[in-house]
Coordinates of C-alpha atoms in Angstrom, one line a residue:
M1 CA 1.0 -26.1 -7.4
T2 CA 3.4 -28.4 -9.2
A3 CA 6.2 -26.7 -11.1
N4 CA 5.0 -23.4 -9.7
G5 CA 5.0 -25.0 -6.3
D6 CA 8.7 -25.9 -6.7
E7 CA 9.4 -22.3 -7.7
Y8 CA 7.4 -21.0 -4.8
Q9 CA 9.2 -23.2 -2.2
T10 CA 12.6 -22.3 -3.6
L11 CA 11.8 -18.6 -3.6
G12 CA 10.6 -18.9 0.0
L13 CA 13.9 -20.5 1.1
V14 CA 15.9 -17.8 -0.8
R15 CA 13.7 -15.0 0.8
R16 CA 14.2 -16.4 4.3
Y17 CA 18.0 -16.7 3.8
L18 CA 18.4 -13.2 2.4
S19 CA 16.2 -11.7 5.2
E20 CA 18.2 -13.5 7.9
T21 CA 21.5 -12.2 6.5
G22 CA 20.3 -8.6 7.0
I23 CA 20.1 -7.6 3.3
D24 CA 18.2 -4.5 2.5
P25 CA 14.5 -5.5 2.6
E26 CA 13.8 -3.7 -0.7
L27 CA 16.1 -6.1 -2.4
I28 CA 13.8 -9.0 -1.2
F29 CA 10.6 -7.4 -2.4
P30 CA 10.8 -8.8 -6.0
I31 CA 11.1 -12.3 -4.6
M32 CA 8.1 -11.7 -2.3
R33 CA 6.1 -10.2 -5.2
R34 CA 6.8 -13.2 -7.4
M35 CA 5.8 -15.6 -4.6
G36 CA 2.5 -13.7 -4.2
E37 CA 1.9 -13.8 -8.0
L38 CA 2.5 -17.6 -8.0
R39 CA 0.1 -18.2 -5.1
D40 CA -2.5 -15.9 -6.5
A41 CA -2.4 -17.7 -9.9
W42 CA -2.7 -21.0 -8.1
V43 CA -5.7 -19.8 -6.0
R44 CA -7.4 -18.4 -9.1
S45 CA -7.0 -21.7 -10.9
E46 CA -8.4 -23.6 -7.9
R47 CA -11.4 -21.2 -7.6
Q48 CA -12.3 -21.2 -11.3
D49 CA -15.8 -22.6 -10.7
S50 CA -16.4 -21.3 -7.3
K51 CA -18.4 -18.3 -6.3
G52 CA -17.2 -15.7 -3.9
G53 CA -15.7 -12.3 -3.8
A54 CA -12.3 -11.2 -5.0
L55 CA -9.5 -12.4 -2.9
K56 CA -7.0 -10.0 -1.2
P57 CA -3.6 -10.3 -2.8
T58 CA -1.4 -12.9 -1.1
N59 CA 1.4 -10.5 -0.4
Q60 CA -0.9 -8.3 1.7
V61 CA -2.5 -11.2 3.5
H62 CA 0.9 -12.8 4.4
A63 CA 2.2 -9.5 5.8
M64 CA -0.8 -8.8 7.8
A65 CA -1.2 -12.4 9.0
F66 CA 2.5 -12.5 10.1
L67 CA 2.0 -9.2 12.1
A68 CA -1.3 -10.4 13.7
A69 CA 0.3 -13.8 14.6
S70 CA 3.3 -12.0 16.1
S71 CA 1.0 -10.0 18.2
A72 CA -1.0 -13.0 19.4
V73 CA 2.1 -15.0 20.2
M74 CA 3.7 -12.0 22.0
H75 CA 0.5 -11.7 24.0
D76 CA 0.8 -15.4 25.1
R77 CA 4.5 -15.7 25.6
K78 CA 5.3 -12.3 27.1
K79 CA 2.1 -11.9 29.0
L80 CA 1.4 -8.6 27.4
G81 CA -2.1 -7.3 27.1
V82 CA -3.5 -7.7 23.6
R83 CA -3.5 -4.0 22.9
E84 CA 0.1 -3.8 24.2
A85 CA 1.2 -6.6 21.9
D86 CA -0.6 -5.0 18.9
A87 CA 1.1 -1.7 19.7
Y88 CA 4.6 -3.3 20.0
V89 CA 4.3 -5.1 16.6
A90 CA 2.7 -2.1 14.9
K91 CA 5.5 0.1 16.1
Y92 CA 8.2 -2.0 14.5
A93 CA 6.1 -2.5 11.3
K94 CA 5.5 1.2 11.2
I95 CA 1.8 0.7 10.5
D96 CA -1.3 2.1 12.3
K97 CA -2.1 -0.1 15.3
S98 CA -5.8 0.0 14.5
T99 CA -5.2 -1.7 11.1
L100 CA -3.3 -4.5 12.8
T101 CA -5.9 -4.8 15.6
S102 CA -8.8 -4.9 13.1
F103 CA -7.1 -7.6 11.0
R104 CA -6.2 -9.7 14.1
K105 CA -9.7 -9.5 15.5
N106 CA -11.3 -10.5 12.2
V107 CA -8.9 -13.4 11.6
E108 CA -9.4 -14.7 15.2
A109 CA -13.2 -14.4 14.9
G110 CA -13.0 -16.4 11.6
N111 CA -14.5 -13.5 9.7
L112 CA -12.0 -13.7 6.8
A113 CA -11.4 -16.2 4.0
A114 CA -10.2 -19.6 4.9
Y115 CA -6.8 -19.0 3.3
Q116 CA -6.3 -15.9 5.4
V117 CA -7.1 -17.8 8.6
D118 CA -4.9 -20.7 7.6
T119 CA -2.0 -18.3 6.8
Y120 CA -2.4 -16.7 10.3
E121 CA -2.5 -20.1 12.0
K122 CA 0.6 -21.2 10.1
F123 CA 2.4 -18.1 11.3
V124 CA 1.2 -18.6 14.9
K125 CA 2.8 -22.1 14.9
E126 CA 6.0 -20.9 13.3
I127 CA 6.4 -17.8 15.5
G128 CA 5.5 -19.9 18.6
A129 CA 8.4 -22.2 17.7
F130 CA 11.0 -19.4 17.9
T131 CA 13.5 -19.9 20.7
E132 CA 13.4 -17.4 23.5
E133 CA 16.7 -15.9 22.3
E134 CA 15.4 -15.3 18.7
F135 CA 11.8 -14.5 19.6
E136 CA 11.8 -10.7 19.9
P137 CA 14.6 -9.9 17.5
E138 CA 12.9 -12.1 14.8
I139 CA 9.5 -10.4 15.4
R140 CA 11.1 -7.0 15.1
R141 CA 13.1 -7.9 12.0
C142 CA 10.1 -9.5 10.2
A143 CA 7.7 -6.8 11.4
L144 CA 9.9 -4.2 9.8
L145 CA 10.0 -6.2 6.6
C146 CA 6.3 -6.7 6.5
G147 CA 5.6 -3.0 7.2
D148 CA 8.0 -2.0 4.4
F149 CA 6.3 -4.4 2.1
L150 CA 2.8 -3.2 2.9
R151 CA 3.9 0.4 2.2
N152 CA 5.6 -0.5 -1.0
P153 CA 3.4 -3.1 -2.8

């Protein structure tokens, strides 16, 4: 990802800034969609000669990976049961808890594509680095954004 990598990184910084300022999530969706398009194009070019099934769109993977990672970190840091953590995150994302639980179990078991597992692990590290003060508010804010994005692809 050379020139597109620069665009991707820049868009990522803009997306984070806008979401932290509390702007309406729907105004951020075009940026997120473009980031997904760039990554999907890069992955397709890298996989030209490889065999394998169709990849899930990046945008869907990122949203689900963030939600699953949020649940996992919440389970560890807040000493919640796994089901409680899934329910907490799913509530703020306004998605069905079973969808989140299924994705989390599959990613933790390594049953998904490597890029899905890598994305999840990246988010676990990032979320794990949140300070205690920002931890729950950031999870709630991002879960809402991810849920909105999943409902409005």
